Amino acid sequence: MNTSVTNFPHLDTELSQFSVYQLLNEAQDAPKNLNPKVIFLACSGLIEQIGTRLGFSVFECNNLHDFLRIGLNRNSFVLVTIGKRQECSLSKLKELLSVRTKHPFSIIVHEQQNGEELLLEIKKEYHKVQKLASIEKIISEKAEELVNREPKLSGQSNSFNLIQRNEYKYSREFLRLRVSEFIEKKPEDFLENAINQIRKPFSKKS
């Protein structure tokens, strides 16, 4: 996001008063109904081997095109794939998914793990992504709450989509940045190694 922090100075005071620690606690205590999907990408046989033992929504895709075509990137997800892929490298895959999804995700590279090890790793990443999805939800709710207190612009109808308002976008990205910085300073207090999944939509201006 390229919005300058000086564009909405009237929001800065209210945004800075939000307690990040409290926001994270609210996310952690929120009902766990933001369930990521587990997708096996070009991992023939794995879904039969361990998929039924996960207890999560599980999908299998032969290639990245199918994954995107059926819209599995429109939800938070854990993607299990092999390291050596013909479609694109692992780094390109991460880059592409970062662009094509607005939701938290994790990629697990399946090499030679046995079924039990892979099962545990998927469950671990699943719960991390679920926590991140809860954070995103709380951030959006706080931004919506704040913007709804702002007077509507002249001529703006009641049907104007909230997420189209620049004030909402600004508030959401401001809170995302504060949460990201907080977790990076104290990762052991909340998400440990999952901090890389918190995207930084904009940087503070010097």
PDB file of C-alpha atoms in Angstrom:
ATOM      1  CA  MET A   1       0.000   0.000   0.000  1.00  0.00           C
ATOM      2  CA  ASN A   2       1.439   3.362  -1.011  1.00  0.00           C
ATOM      3  CA  THR A   3      -0.774   5.579   1.130  1.00  0.00           C
ATOM      4  CA  SER A   4       1.333   8.099   2.999  1.00  0.00           C
ATOM      5  CA  VAL A   5       0.932   8.155   6.763  1.00  0.00           C
ATOM      6  CA  THR A   6       0.155  11.876   6.488  1.00  0.00           C
ATOM      7  CA  ASN A   7      -2.954  11.297   4.363  1.00  0.00           C
ATOM      8  CA  PHE A   8      -5.252  10.704   7.330  1.00  0.00           C
ATOM      9  CA  PRO A   9      -3.693  12.474  10.321  1.00  0.00           C
ATOM     10  CA  HIS A  10      -7.100  12.533  12.065  1.00  0.00           C
ATOM     11  CA  LEU A  11      -6.942   8.722  12.279  1.00  0.00           C
ATOM     12  CA  ASP A  12      -3.398   8.444  13.598  1.00  0.00           C
ATOM     13  CA  THR A  13      -4.240   9.351  17.183  1.00  0.00           C
ATOM     14  CA  GLU A  14      -7.031   6.798  17.456  1.00  0.00           C
ATOM     15  CA  LEU A  15      -5.020   4.104  15.712  1.00  0.00           C
ATOM     16  CA  SER A  16      -2.010   4.637  17.951  1.00  0.00           C
ATOM     17  CA  GLN A  17      -4.213   4.137  21.016  1.00  0.00           C
ATOM     18  CA  PHE A  18      -5.038   0.557  20.070  1.00  0.00           C
ATOM     19  CA  SER A  19      -3.226  -1.924  22.290  1.00  0.00           C
ATOM     20  CA  VAL A  20      -1.490  -4.434  20.027  1.00  0.00           C
ATOM     21  CA  TYR A  21      -1.138  -6.845  22.931  1.00  0.00           C
ATOM     22  CA  GLN A  22      -4.880  -6.696  23.573  1.00  0.00           C
ATOM     23  CA  LEU A  23      -5.615  -7.071  19.859  1.00  0.00           C
ATOM     24  CA  LEU A  24      -3.491 -10.236  19.706  1.00  0.00           C
ATOM     25  CA  ASN A  25      -5.180 -11.621  22.792  1.00  0.00           C
ATOM     26  CA  GLU A  26      -8.574 -11.019  21.204  1.00  0.00           C
ATOM     27  CA  ALA A  27      -7.404 -12.867  18.112  1.00  0.00           C
ATOM     28  CA  GLN A  28      -6.142 -15.773  20.188  1.00  0.00           C
ATOM     29  CA  ASP A  29      -9.399 -15.977  22.156  1.00  0.00           C
ATOM     30  CA  ALA A  30     -11.621 -15.655  19.081  1.00  0.00           C
ATOM     31  CA  PRO A  31     -13.725 -18.671  18.069  1.00  0.00           C
ATOM     32  CA  LYS A  32     -11.654 -20.992  15.893  1.00  0.00           C
ATOM     33  CA  ASN A  33     -14.023 -20.916  12.934  1.00  0.00           C
ATOM     34  CA  LEU A  34     -11.526 -19.573  10.403  1.00  0.00           C
ATOM     35  CA  ASN A  35     -10.478 -22.953   9.139  1.00  0.00           C
ATOM     36  CA  PRO A  36      -7.653 -23.101   6.590  1.00  0.00           C
ATOM     37  CA  LYS A  37      -7.720 -25.677   3.815  1.00  0.00           C
ATOM     38  CA  VAL A  38      -4.986 -28.270   3.402  1.00  0.00           C
ATOM     39  CA  ILE A  39      -3.979 -28.742  -0.245  1.00  0.00           C
ATOM     40  CA  PHE A  40      -1.742 -31.490  -1.575  1.00  0.00           C
ATOM     41  CA  LEU A  41      -0.141 -30.111  -4.733  1.00  0.00           C
ATOM     42  CA  ALA A  42       1.411 -32.689  -7.088  1.00  0.00           C
ATOM     43  CA  CYS A  43       1.832 -35.129  -4.192  1.00  0.00           C
ATOM     44  CA  SER A  44       0.315 -38.273  -5.610  1.00  0.00           C
ATOM     45  CA  GLY A  45      -0.761 -40.779  -2.983  1.00  0.00           C
ATOM     46  CA  LEU A  46      -0.291 -38.571   0.067  1.00  0.00           C
ATOM     47  CA  ILE A  47      -3.932 -37.661   0.411  1.00  0.00           C
ATOM     48  CA  GLU A  48      -4.825 -41.348   0.667  1.00  0.00           C
ATOM     49  CA  GLN A  49      -1.972 -41.958   3.080  1.00  0.00           C
ATOM     50  CA  ILE A  50      -2.603 -39.212   5.626  1.00  0.00           C
ATOM     51  CA  GLY A  51      -5.381 -36.940   4.344  1.00  0.00           C
ATOM     52  CA  THR A  52      -8.186 -38.794   6.109  1.00  0.00           C
ATOM     53  CA  ARG A  53      -6.294 -38.630   9.398  1.00  0.00           C
ATOM     54  CA  LEU A  54      -6.064 -34.839   9.535  1.00  0.00           C
ATOM     55  CA  GLY A  55      -9.659 -33.941  10.351  1.00  0.00           C
ATOM     56  CA  PHE A  56      -9.393 -30.800   8.190  1.00  0.00           C
ATOM     57  CA  SER A  57     -10.752 -29.826   4.777  1.00  0.00           C
ATOM     58  CA  VAL A  58      -8.344 -31.521   2.374  1.00  0.00           C
ATOM     59  CA  PHE A  59      -7.972 -31.041  -1.389  1.00  0.00           C
ATOM     60  CA  GLU A  60      -5.679 -32.481  -4.037  1.00  0.00           C
ATOM     61  CA  CYS A  61      -4.479 -30.618  -7.137  1.00  0.00           C
ATOM     62  CA  ASN A  62      -2.301 -31.922  -9.934  1.00  0.00           C
ATOM     63  CA  ASN A  63      -0.816 -28.525 -10.702  1.00  0.00           C
ATOM     64  CA  LEU A  64      -0.792 -24.865  -9.742  1.00  0.00           C
ATOM     65  CA  HIS A  65      -3.185 -23.941 -12.551  1.00  0.00           C
ATOM     66  CA  ASP A  66      -5.904 -26.174 -11.076  1.00  0.00           C
ATOM     67  CA  PHE A  67      -5.243 -24.767  -7.608  1.00  0.00           C
ATOM     68  CA  LEU A  68      -5.858 -21.208  -8.816  1.00  0.00           C
ATOM     69  CA  ARG A  69      -8.650 -22.103 -11.236  1.00  0.00           C
ATOM     70  CA  ILE A  70     -10.901 -23.541  -8.524  1.00  0.00           C
ATOM     71  CA  GLY A  71     -10.121 -20.636  -6.213  1.00  0.00           C
ATOM     72  CA  LEU A  72      -8.353 -22.385  -3.350  1.00  0.00           C
ATOM     73  CA  ASN A  73      -6.260 -19.226  -2.935  1.00  0.00           C
ATOM     74  CA  ARG A  74      -9.377 -17.347  -1.767  1.00  0.00           C
ATOM     75  CA  ASN A  75      -9.078 -18.798   1.699  1.00  0.00           C
ATOM     76  CA  SER A  76      -6.234 -19.316   4.142  1.00  0.00           C
ATOM     77  CA  PHE A  77      -4.423 -22.562   3.404  1.00  0.00           C
ATOM     78  CA  VAL A  78      -1.547 -24.934   4.055  1.00  0.00           C
ATOM     79  CA  LEU A  79       0.014 -26.128   0.813  1.00  0.00           C
ATOM     80  CA  VAL A  80       1.926 -29.413   0.798  1.00  0.00           C
ATOM     81  CA  THR A  81       4.138 -29.885  -2.242  1.00  0.00           C
ATOM     82  CA  ILE A  82       7.400 -31.436  -3.382  1.00  0.00           C
ATOM     83  CA  GLY A  83      10.664 -29.518  -3.531  1.00  0.00           C
ATOM     84  CA  LYS A  84      11.551 -30.139  -7.173  1.00  0.00           C
ATOM     85  CA  ARG A  85       8.648 -28.975  -9.295  1.00  0.00           C
ATOM     86  CA  GLN A  86       8.523 -28.652 -13.061  1.00  0.00           C
ATOM     87  CA  GLU A  87       6.066 -25.726 -13.087  1.00  0.00           C
ATOM     88  CA  CYS A  88       8.218 -23.299 -11.128  1.00  0.00           C
ATOM     89  CA  SER A  89      10.807 -23.168  -8.381  1.00  0.00           C
ATOM     90  CA  LEU A  90       9.823 -23.071  -4.743  1.00  0.00           C
ATOM     91  CA  SER A  91      10.845 -19.409  -4.457  1.00  0.00           C
ATOM     92  CA  LYS A  92       8.715 -18.520  -7.488  1.00  0.00           C
ATOM     93  CA  LEU A  93       5.817 -20.470  -6.012  1.00  0.00           C
ATOM     94  CA  LYS A  94       5.994 -18.474  -2.782  1.00  0.00           C
ATOM     95  CA  GLU A  95       6.238 -15.229  -4.735  1.00  0.00           C
ATOM     96  CA  LEU A  96       3.268 -16.093  -6.929  1.00  0.00           C
ATOM     97  CA  LEU A  97       1.061 -17.155  -4.026  1.00  0.00           C
ATOM     98  CA  SER A  98       1.904 -13.979  -2.115  1.00  0.00           C
ATOM     99  CA  VAL A  99       0.561 -11.992  -5.052  1.00  0.00           C
ATOM    100  CA  ARG A 100      -2.489 -14.164  -5.740  1.00  0.00           C
ATOM    101  CA  THR A 101      -3.887 -14.455  -2.208  1.00  0.00           C
ATOM    102  CA  LYS A 102      -4.907 -11.955   0.454  1.00  0.00           C
ATOM    103  CA  HIS A 103      -5.018 -14.605   3.157  1.00  0.00           C
ATOM    104  CA  PRO A 104      -2.403 -16.181   5.430  1.00  0.00           C
ATOM    105  CA  PHE A 105      -0.803 -19.357   4.123  1.00  0.00           C
ATOM    106  CA  SER A 106       2.043 -21.756   4.694  1.00  0.00           C
ATOM    107  CA  ILE A 107       4.004 -24.023   2.343  1.00  0.00           C
ATOM    108  CA  ILE A 108       5.304 -27.410   3.454  1.00  0.00           C
ATOM    109  CA  VAL A 109       7.904 -29.050   1.235  1.00  0.00           C
ATOM    110  CA  HIS A 110       7.488 -32.815   1.340  1.00  0.00           C
ATOM    111  CA  GLU A 111      10.723 -34.637   0.741  1.00  0.00           C
ATOM    112  CA  GLN A 112      11.392 -37.805   2.699  1.00  0.00           C
ATOM    113  CA  GLN A 113       9.349 -37.308   5.861  1.00  0.00           C
ATOM    114  CA  ASN A 114       7.501 -40.355   7.016  1.00  0.00           C
ATOM    115  CA  GLY A 115       3.737 -40.137   7.342  1.00  0.00           C
ATOM    116  CA  GLU A 116       3.747 -39.383  11.069  1.00  0.00           C
ATOM    117  CA  GLU A 117       6.292 -36.564  10.769  1.00  0.00           C
ATOM    118  CA  LEU A 118       4.396 -34.980   7.914  1.00  0.00           C
ATOM    119  CA  LEU A 119       1.115 -35.302   9.772  1.00  0.00           C
ATOM    120  CA  LEU A 120       2.537 -33.447  12.782  1.00  0.00           C
ATOM    121  CA  GLU A 121       4.074 -30.724  10.599  1.00  0.00           C
ATOM    122  CA  ILE A 122       0.797 -30.128   8.761  1.00  0.00           C
ATOM    123  CA  LYS A 123      -1.126 -29.836  12.031  1.00  0.00           C
ATOM    124  CA  LYS A 124       1.468 -27.415  13.421  1.00  0.00           C
ATOM    125  CA  GLU A 125       1.343 -25.167  10.345  1.00  0.00           C
ATOM    126  CA  TYR A 126      -2.440 -25.426  10.199  1.00  0.00           C
ATOM    127  CA  HIS A 127      -2.827 -23.961  13.671  1.00  0.00           C
ATOM    128  CA  LYS A 128      -0.313 -21.192  12.951  1.00  0.00           C
ATOM    129  CA  VAL A 129      -2.189 -20.180   9.805  1.00  0.00           C
ATOM    130  CA  GLN A 130      -5.461 -20.344  11.732  1.00  0.00           C
ATOM    131  CA  LYS A 131      -4.068 -17.906  14.314  1.00  0.00           C
ATOM    132  CA  LEU A 132      -2.892 -15.583  11.568  1.00  0.00           C
ATOM    133  CA  ALA A 133      -6.342 -15.671   9.971  1.00  0.00           C
ATOM    134  CA  SER A 134      -7.819 -14.709  13.345  1.00  0.00           C
ATOM    135  CA  ILE A 135      -5.410 -11.766  13.556  1.00  0.00           C
ATOM    136  CA  GLU A 136      -6.412 -10.603  10.072  1.00  0.00           C
ATOM    137  CA  LYS A 137     -10.082 -10.822  11.042  1.00  0.00           C
ATOM    138  CA  ILE A 138      -9.629  -8.817  14.245  1.00  0.00           C
ATOM    139  CA  ILE A 139      -7.578  -6.176  12.404  1.00  0.00           C
ATOM    140  CA  SER A 140     -10.327  -5.800   9.780  1.00  0.00           C
ATOM    141  CA  GLU A 141     -12.985  -5.544  12.489  1.00  0.00           C
ATOM    142  CA  LYS A 142     -11.031  -2.861  14.369  1.00  0.00           C
ATOM    143  CA  ALA A 143     -10.507  -0.874  11.169  1.00  0.00           C
ATOM    144  CA  GLU A 144     -14.208  -1.160  10.339  1.00  0.00           C
ATOM    145  CA  GLU A 145     -15.192  -0.075  13.848  1.00  0.00           C
ATOM    146  CA  LEU A 146     -12.961   2.968  13.638  1.00  0.00           C
ATOM    147  CA  VAL A 147     -14.061   4.060  10.164  1.00  0.00           C
ATOM    148  CA  ASN A 148     -17.737   3.594  10.977  1.00  0.00           C
ATOM    149  CA  ARG A 149     -17.323   6.293  13.625  1.00  0.00           C
ATOM    150  CA  GLU A 150     -16.082   8.708  10.979  1.00  0.00           C
ATOM    151  CA  PRO A 151     -18.661  10.971   9.283  1.00  0.00           C
ATOM    152  CA  LYS A 152     -19.503   9.951   5.720  1.00  0.00           C
ATOM    153  CA  LEU A 153     -18.126  12.078   2.933  1.00  0.00           C
ATOM    154  CA  SER A 154     -20.494  14.477   1.227  1.00  0.00           C
ATOM    155  CA  GLY A 155     -22.609  12.640  -1.341  1.00  0.00           C
ATOM    156  CA  GLN A 156     -21.476   9.212  -0.137  1.00  0.00           C
ATOM    157  CA  SER A 157     -24.403   6.766  -0.081  1.00  0.00           C
ATOM    158  CA  ASN A 158     -25.102   4.258   2.661  1.00  0.00           C
ATOM    159  CA  SER A 159     -24.437   1.483   0.160  1.00  0.00           C
ATOM    160  CA  PHE A 160     -20.844   2.635  -0.413  1.00  0.00           C
ATOM    161  CA  ASN A 161     -18.642  -0.408   0.147  1.00  0.00           C
ATOM    162  CA  LEU A 162     -16.659   0.028   3.344  1.00  0.00           C
ATOM    163  CA  ILE A 163     -13.582  -1.751   2.022  1.00  0.00           C
ATOM    164  CA  GLN A 164     -13.424   0.765  -0.837  1.00  0.00           C
ATOM    165  CA  ARG A 165     -12.950   3.646   1.563  1.00  0.00           C
ATOM    166  CA  ASN A 166      -9.361   4.794   1.775  1.00  0.00           C
ATOM    167  CA  GLU A 167      -9.779   5.416   5.498  1.00  0.00           C
ATOM    168  CA  TYR A 168     -10.577   1.725   6.008  1.00  0.00           C
ATOM    169  CA  LYS A 169      -7.634   0.582   3.899  1.00  0.00           C
ATOM    170  CA  TYR A 170      -5.313   2.956   5.694  1.00  0.00           C
ATOM    171  CA  SER A 171      -6.527   1.898   9.153  1.00  0.00           C
ATOM    172  CA  ARG A 172      -6.206  -1.794   8.342  1.00  0.00           C
ATOM    173  CA  GLU A 173      -2.679  -1.466   6.958  1.00  0.00           C
ATOM    174  CA  PHE A 174      -1.608   0.765   9.861  1.00  0.00           C
ATOM    175  CA  LEU A 175      -2.740  -1.895  12.340  1.00  0.00           C
ATOM    176  CA  ARG A 176      -1.114  -4.662  10.301  1.00  0.00           C
ATOM    177  CA  LEU A 177       2.197  -2.851  10.448  1.00  0.00           C
ATOM    178  CA  ARG A 178       1.968  -2.348  14.213  1.00  0.00           C
ATOM    179  CA  VAL A 179       1.089  -6.005  14.757  1.00  0.00           C
ATOM    180  CA  SER A 180       3.944  -7.136  12.506  1.00  0.00           C
ATOM    181  CA  GLU A 181       6.473  -4.993  14.359  1.00  0.00           C
ATOM    182  CA  PHE A 182       5.217  -6.196  17.743  1.00  0.00           C
ATOM    183  CA  ILE A 183       5.466  -9.867  16.805  1.00  0.00           C
ATOM    184  CA  GLU A 184       8.942  -9.425  15.328  1.00  0.00           C
ATOM    185  CA  LYS A 185      10.153  -7.951  18.613  1.00  0.00           C
ATOM    186  CA  LYS A 186       8.534 -10.669  20.752  1.00  0.00           C
ATOM    187  CA  PRO A 187       7.910 -13.687  18.536  1.00  0.00           C
ATOM    188  CA  GLU A 188       8.122 -16.069  21.467  1.00  0.00           C
ATOM    189  CA  ASP A 189       5.075 -14.405  23.013  1.00  0.00           C
ATOM    190  CA  PHE A 190       2.721 -15.399  20.255  1.00  0.00           C
ATOM    191  CA  LEU A 191       3.499 -17.024  16.931  1.00  0.00           C
ATOM    192  CA  GLU A 192       7.128 -18.076  17.133  1.00  0.00           C
ATOM    193  CA  ASN A 193       8.437 -18.739  13.626  1.00  0.00           C
ATOM    194  CA  ALA A 194       5.182 -17.794  11.885  1.00  0.00           C
ATOM    195  CA  ILE A 195       6.058 -14.086  11.811  1.00  0.00           C
ATOM    196  CA  ASN A 196       7.108 -14.307   8.164  1.00  0.00           C
ATOM    197  CA  GLN A 197       3.472 -14.835   7.214  1.00  0.00           C
ATOM    198  CA  ILE A 198       2.529 -11.352   8.490  1.00  0.00           C
ATOM    199  CA  ARG A 199       2.893  -9.183   5.404  1.00  0.00           C
ATOM    200  CA  LYS A 200       4.017  -5.554   5.649  1.00  0.00           C
ATOM    201  CA  PRO A 201       1.834  -3.623   3.225  1.00  0.00           C
ATOM    202  CA  PHE A 202       3.668  -0.346   3.671  1.00  0.00           C
ATOM    203  CA  SER A 203       6.711   1.057   5.414  1.00  0.00           C
ATOM    204  CA  LYS A 204       6.865   3.983   7.748  1.00  0.00           C
ATOM    205  CA  LYS A 205       8.046   7.195   6.195  1.00  0.00           C
ATOM    206  CA  SER A 206      11.179   8.703   7.611  1.00  0.00           C
TER     207      SER A 206
END
